[in-house]
Structure formats: C-alpha cells, structure tokens
C-alpha cells in the first residue's frame, strides 16, 4: 500500500481566527486522505487546554501566568476586532448562521478523522502546564525534533 | 515542456506589512518562472476588497462587520507603529523614496505576471462578502481543498 | 557525499516569542544535520540589530523610525502579555528557571552550528539600516530571489 502524503502544522498562535484556520485546513487535508499532525507551541497551547477547571501549576509565577493566560478553546479571542468580546461573539454567531462548525466541533472532527495533536514539550515546561491540563484529544507531548522529522517528510508544512 | 514549479501562499493577515511581504514574494517567484497562487482568507480578504464604493452585505451583523472592517489595499495599516496612521503614512513615504512599488502596484504587477489570486469561499460566506466586492484581479472563489491540492504540488508554501 | 537536506525560515516578526520559536527550530534542525538559513525581513530585522550603540540612518524619517523601532535581541517584547515589560521579564525568568537558553544564547549557538543568517536587502533599504547596525553573526544581505532559490530546494520552509 502506498504511504499517505503528510501535512504538518505548527499552531503558534492562540487567536481564535488562526485556530479556526488551522483546524479547517487540518480537517480538509484529512478528508483528502492526507496524514495530518498539528504541533501546538507557545500561545497555541491555549487552544488545547481543557475548558473546565483550573490549571495546577507549580510556583507563583506559573500560577499567575496560567491565570491571566487561562486559555481553552471557548475562551479564545479574535486577533482583531475583539472589542471586549463583542467582535468574537459576533464572529461565532456569523459562523453558526451558515452552519460552519465551531472550533470545539472542529477539534472533535479532527480527532475522529485521525488528525494527531501534539503539545510542545518545552513550551509546556516553561509555562508550567501539567499534561492533565490538556484536553483528551491530545496525543502526547512532543519536541521540536519530532516536529521537524514529520515536517521534512511532508508535502505541506505551515506555521500558523 | 517541463511543468513549472509551483509556489502557493495563504494570505491570512490583512496587515499592510504582511501584504507587502506576500506580494513581493509572489512577484519575485513569478519572475523566477514559478507558477504562483495566493489564497486570501479571513483578514487577508481585506487586501483584495475594492477600494471604492461600499460593500453590500445581507443582514445587520454582516453590514456592521463590513463597515468596521472595510478593507481595501489603500486602507490597510501596519501591524505595528500604526500610530493613528502616522507610522503607516511614513512607511509608504519611505517606500516611495527608494522607488519601491506600492501595494496597489504590486497587485497589478502580480496579475500581469500571471499570479493567480483566489478568495476563500468560506470566509467570504461567513463575512458576507459578495463576489462583486472583490477587485477585478481576483480569479475566483476557492476552498481549502483547492488550496491544499495546489500546496501539495508546490515547492514553496507559506502561511502569511 | 549526499547533499544535506535544507530548512529555510523567513523571520518576519520581531516579537520575542516568535523569535524564540524560530531559533529553537533552526538550532534543532541544524542538530539533525540539516542545512539551515534564516531570512530576516521587516520587523524581524529587529532580532539581528546590534544591542549596543545607536543606529546611524540617513534622513529624518529613518532616524525617527530607528529610534522608536530600536530593536536588538535584548529589547524584544512578547506579542501578548507584555504588560509594560512585566510579562516579558517573567517569561525570561521562567525560561532561565528550566535552563532554557536565552535568545542571545540561541543566536550564538545557531551561528556555531552553521545556521546562516541573512538580512533582507529591500527592508534594510526602506528602513535605512546600514550593514554595520547588524550583529556579527549575520552572513550578508540577501534578496527575495535568493530566499526563494533556497526555499524551493528545501524540505521545510516556514514563514514566522
């Protein structure tokens, strides 16, 4: 059997708009028969933090960071026109009106279609994010070397 | 005849600086004999909205969105140091001084060199942008699957 | 001897977080035996400006630009949660705590590992940055065509 073509994404940004773009590309690539991986690093980790509960970090600074930078797919904001939440709320309404899946639905779809989600080991370390703060769709932690190993065998690689 | 090498860009951002970067790369790639496509999605659509007239959207929210997010190549701002327009004005002056083409000139050049411009179907739908709000250089609407089809045959693919 | 696989990055952003991400990828790719080049353009030039001294530009506007947009690896800020410097300071502390190299250390490491750093000719021209404002690790100026030449032979190309 022929090997599948690969598509590998880095999700660096934690903005709602970029997250949507990333997951639309990931699910479309999977539907076209590609083998898709997404590596979440830095602010992108906010996309795959659990929406519920608080994040148990060690040390005062990491506790503070995870308070102000709480994350979770349902808390993400647009990179522009957030307007104290009004713009983000409007964008979600507009998406619903034309039956576009929400970010949460896209994450579930991606998982069901075999898209692999990885959290950057180093970023999790720096930011003090224990593995149990990540949603269940996440495969595992992975480092930059693992990403580059996938990327160099990929037909499509994007930094989002 | 050998097939041309492909270069495929996603323009996600609607910032003047990133737009300039995208079109400089696109026109340079075309001048090197590559077959270039640019896919405009989300805020990137602002780059290819007509500069003249108003955008006729349906529904109150989409009308509002296209008012505050009017777009058009001549209205774009720098992502940094916009300083109420002063920084953007200065950057345009500095470019002119060394005879660097403006964004509008780059778009015209790109078209003349055969660069293909596509507007993301889904983003246009969500944001309520009718096709006649797009400038004449735009080829057509296209979806994520079309982009990925091009990208996986490309030598260079960038998300800007 | 087999040719090395190439990895080519565009550093468009001058944010500390994206700069760190770029240099972690570059040094990791080099450690995996890849031949790595980074092209610094637009705000990304701030990463490779010397930290010491002032930048001697010609003309009032360029002098002003290089004052407000001073740059230098030690002056970069996070794209989010800078909070008048507090967030950036905290992030640097958190990195130090787990012995993660600083940006300056990563730049030195990259150079030692053979990563080639190029400054975009056109951006330097527009912004009025003389070559002696760039740190010694920078190879030379290079244009978009040189970047695309490298990119189309690369296994991994990212726009950061």
PDB file of N, CA, C and O in Angstrom, chain A residues 95-123:
ATOM      1  N   UNK A  95     -20.710  32.445  12.066  1.00  0.00           N
ATOM      2  CA  UNK A  95     -20.338  31.091  11.666  1.00  0.00           C
ATOM      3  C   UNK A  95     -21.519  30.136  11.837  1.00  0.00           C
ATOM      4  O   UNK A  95     -21.795  29.301  10.976  1.00  0.00           O
ATOM      5  N   UNK A  96     -22.224  30.282  12.959  1.00  0.00           N
ATOM      6  CA  UNK A  96     -23.356  29.413  13.255  1.00  0.00           C
ATOM      7  C   UNK A  96     -24.445  29.586  12.188  1.00  0.00           C
ATOM      8  O   UNK A  96     -25.056  28.610  11.756  1.00  0.00           O
ATOM      9  N   UNK A  97     -24.676  30.830  11.800  1.00  0.00           N
ATOM     10  CA  UNK A  97     -25.733  31.135  10.835  1.00  0.00           C
ATOM     11  C   UNK A  97     -25.583  30.378   9.529  1.00  0.00           C
ATOM     12  O   UNK A  97     -26.561  30.040   8.877  1.00  0.00           O
ATOM     13  N   UNK A  98     -24.317  30.184   9.092  1.00  0.00           N
ATOM     14  CA  UNK A  98     -24.131  29.437   7.837  1.00  0.00           C
ATOM     15  C   UNK A  98     -23.725  27.992   8.151  1.00  0.00           C
ATOM     16  O   UNK A  98     -23.200  27.284   7.299  1.00  0.00           O
ATOM     17  N   UNK A  99     -24.018  27.562   9.388  1.00  0.00           N
ATOM     18  CA  UNK A  99     -23.739  26.182   9.801  1.00  0.00           C
ATOM     19  C   UNK A  99     -22.274  25.784   9.705  1.00  0.00           C
ATOM     20  O   UNK A  99     -21.949  24.645   9.384  1.00  0.00           O
ATOM     21  N   UNK A 100     -21.395  26.746   9.942  1.00  0.00           N
ATOM     22  CA  UNK A 100     -19.972  26.418   9.985  1.00  0.00           C
ATOM     23  C   UNK A 100     -19.679  25.827  11.360  1.00  0.00           C
ATOM     24  O   UNK A 100     -20.099  26.375  12.368  1.00  0.00           O
ATOM     25  N   UNK A 101     -18.963  24.693  11.416  1.00  0.00           N
ATOM     26  CA  UNK A 101     -18.663  24.102  12.729  1.00  0.00           C
ATOM     27  C   UNK A 101     -17.870  25.057  13.626  1.00  0.00           C
ATOM     28  O   UNK A 101     -17.048  25.827  13.148  1.00  0.00           O
ATOM     29  N   UNK A 102     -18.136  24.978  14.919  1.00  0.00           N
ATOM     30  CA  UNK A 102     -17.382  25.777  15.889  1.00  0.00           C
ATOM     31  C   UNK A 102     -15.991  25.176  16.067  1.00  0.00           C
ATOM     32  O   UNK A 102     -15.726  24.051  15.618  1.00  0.00           O
ATOM     33  N   UNK A 103     -15.115  25.906  16.764  1.00  0.00           N
ATOM     34  CA  UNK A 103     -13.764  25.385  16.991  1.00  0.00           C
ATOM     35  C   UNK A 103     -13.817  24.058  17.736  1.00  0.00           C
ATOM     36  O   UNK A 103     -13.108  23.105  17.392  1.00  0.00           O
ATOM     37  N   UNK A 104     -14.677  23.968  18.751  1.00  0.00           N
ATOM     38  CA  UNK A 104     -14.789  22.716  19.513  1.00  0.00           C
ATOM     39  C   UNK A 104     -15.227  21.556  18.620  1.00  0.00           C
ATOM     40  O   UNK A 104     -14.704  20.442  18.733  1.00  0.00           O
ATOM     41  N   UNK A 105     -16.186  21.841  17.736  1.00  0.00           N
ATOM     42  CA  UNK A 105     -16.632  20.791  16.817  1.00  0.00           C
ATOM     43  C   UNK A 105     -15.521  20.398  15.848  1.00  0.00           C
ATOM     44  O   UNK A 105     -15.337  19.214  15.537  1.00  0.00           O
ATOM     45  N   UNK A 106     -14.742  21.388  15.412  1.00  0.00           N
ATOM     46  CA  UNK A 106     -13.626  21.086  14.507  1.00  0.00           C
ATOM     47  C   UNK A 106     -12.570  20.220  15.189  1.00  0.00           C
ATOM     48  O   UNK A 106     -11.997  19.315  14.576  1.00  0.00           O
ATOM     49  N   UNK A 107     -12.322  20.490  16.488  1.00  0.00           N
ATOM     50  CA  UNK A 107     -11.329  19.684  17.212  1.00  0.00           C
ATOM     51  C   UNK A 107     -11.817  18.235  17.319  1.00  0.00           C
ATOM     52  O   UNK A 107     -11.053  17.293  17.093  1.00  0.00           O
ATOM     53  N   UNK A 108     -13.091  18.054  17.649  1.00  0.00           N
ATOM     54  CA  UNK A 108     -13.658  16.701  17.726  1.00  0.00           C
ATOM     55  C   UNK A 108     -13.588  16.002  16.365  1.00  0.00           C
ATOM     56  O   UNK A 108     -13.167  14.847  16.264  1.00  0.00           O
ATOM     57  N   UNK A 109     -14.006  16.722  15.325  1.00  0.00           N
ATOM     58  CA  UNK A 109     -13.946  16.163  13.963  1.00  0.00           C
ATOM     59  C   UNK A 109     -12.517  15.742  13.607  1.00  0.00           C
ATOM     60  O   UNK A 109     -12.298  14.663  13.062  1.00  0.00           O
ATOM     61  N   UNK A 110     -11.569  16.633  13.911  1.00  0.00           N
ATOM     62  CA  UNK A 110     -10.170  16.357  13.576  1.00  0.00           C
ATOM     63  C   UNK A 110      -9.739  15.046  14.224  1.00  0.00           C
ATOM     64  O   UNK A 110      -9.164  14.163  13.581  1.00  0.00           O
ATOM     65  N   UNK A 111     -10.049  14.916  15.515  1.00  0.00           N
ATOM     66  CA  UNK A 111      -9.683  13.703  16.249  1.00  0.00           C
ATOM     67  C   UNK A 111     -10.290  12.462  15.583  1.00  0.00           C
ATOM     68  O   UNK A 111      -9.608  11.445  15.386  1.00  0.00           O
ATOM     69  N   UNK A 112     -11.585  12.563  15.240  1.00  0.00           N
ATOM     70  CA  UNK A 112     -12.270  11.419  14.619  1.00  0.00           C
ATOM     71  C   UNK A 112     -11.682  11.062  13.252  1.00  0.00           C
ATOM     72  O   UNK A 112     -11.736   9.918  12.823  1.00  0.00           O
ATOM     73  N   UNK A 113     -11.140  12.065  12.580  1.00  0.00           N
ATOM     74  CA  UNK A 113     -10.573  11.828  11.250  1.00  0.00           C
ATOM     75  C   UNK A 113      -9.113  11.399  11.326  1.00  0.00           C
ATOM     76  O   UNK A 113      -8.451  11.247  10.295  1.00  0.00           O
ATOM     77  N   UNK A 114      -8.594  11.249  12.541  1.00  0.00           N
ATOM     78  CA  UNK A 114      -7.233  10.741  12.689  1.00  0.00           C
ATOM     79  C   UNK A 114      -6.149  11.802  12.722  1.00  0.00           C
ATOM     80  O   UNK A 114      -4.958  11.478  12.692  1.00  0.00           O
ATOM     81  N   UNK A 115      -6.539  13.075  12.788  1.00  0.00           N
ATOM     82  CA  UNK A 115      -5.524  14.129  12.921  1.00  0.00           C
ATOM     83  C   UNK A 115      -4.847  13.979  14.284  1.00  0.00           C
ATOM     84  O   UNK A 115      -5.517  13.806  15.295  1.00  0.00           O
ATOM     85  N   UNK A 116      -3.524  14.017  14.301  1.00  0.00           N
ATOM     86  CA  UNK A 116      -2.780  13.864  15.556  1.00  0.00           C
ATOM     87  C   UNK A 116      -2.410  15.224  16.129  1.00  0.00           C
ATOM     88  O   UNK A 116      -1.848  16.057  15.429  1.00  0.00           O
ATOM     89  N   UNK A 117      -2.746  15.425  17.416  1.00  0.00           N
ATOM     90  CA  UNK A 117      -2.439  16.688  18.086  1.00  0.00           C
ATOM     91  C   UNK A 117      -1.303  16.492  19.086  1.00  0.00           C
ATOM     92  O   UNK A 117      -1.389  15.613  19.947  1.00  0.00           O
ATOM     93  N   UNK A 118      -0.256  17.305  18.987  1.00  0.00           N
ATOM     94  CA  UNK A 118       0.887  17.220  19.893  1.00  0.00           C
ATOM     95  C   UNK A 118       1.117  18.548  20.614  1.00  0.00           C
ATOM     96  O   UNK A 118       1.037  19.600  19.990  1.00  0.00           O
ATOM     97  N   UNK A 119       1.429  18.477  21.894  1.00  0.00           N
ATOM     98  CA  UNK A 119       1.758  19.682  22.659  1.00  0.00           C
ATOM     99  C   UNK A 119       3.272  19.783  22.799  1.00  0.00           C
ATOM    100  O   UNK A 119       3.933  18.799  23.153  1.00  0.00           O
ATOM    101  N   UNK A 120       3.806  20.961  22.537  1.00  0.00           N
ATOM    102  CA  UNK A 120       5.257  21.178  22.587  1.00  0.00           C
ATOM    103  C   UNK A 120       5.779  20.997  24.009  1.00  0.00           C
ATOM    104  O   UNK A 120       5.387  21.712  24.939  1.00  0.00           O
ATOM    105  N   UNK A 121       6.683  20.044  24.157  1.00  0.00           N
ATOM    106  CA  UNK A 121       7.243  19.711  25.469  1.00  0.00           C
ATOM    107  C   UNK A 121       7.861  20.925  26.162  1.00  0.00           C
ATOM    108  O   UNK A 121       7.582  21.191  27.331  1.00  0.00           O
ATOM    109  N   UNK A 122       8.694  21.650  25.438  1.00  0.00           N
ATOM    110  CA  UNK A 122       9.412  22.775  26.028  1.00  0.00           C
ATOM    111  C   UNK A 122       8.452  23.881  26.477  1.00  0.00           C
ATOM    112  O   UNK A 122       8.572  24.405  27.584  1.00  0.00           O
ATOM    113  N   UNK A 123       7.488  24.236  25.623  1.00  0.00           N
ATOM    114  CA  UNK A 123       6.531  25.277  25.996  1.00  0.00           C
ATOM    115  C   UNK A 123       5.754  24.869  27.242  1.00  0.00           C
ATOM    116  O   UNK A 123       5.531  25.691  28.137  1.00  0.00           O
TER     117      UNK A 123
END
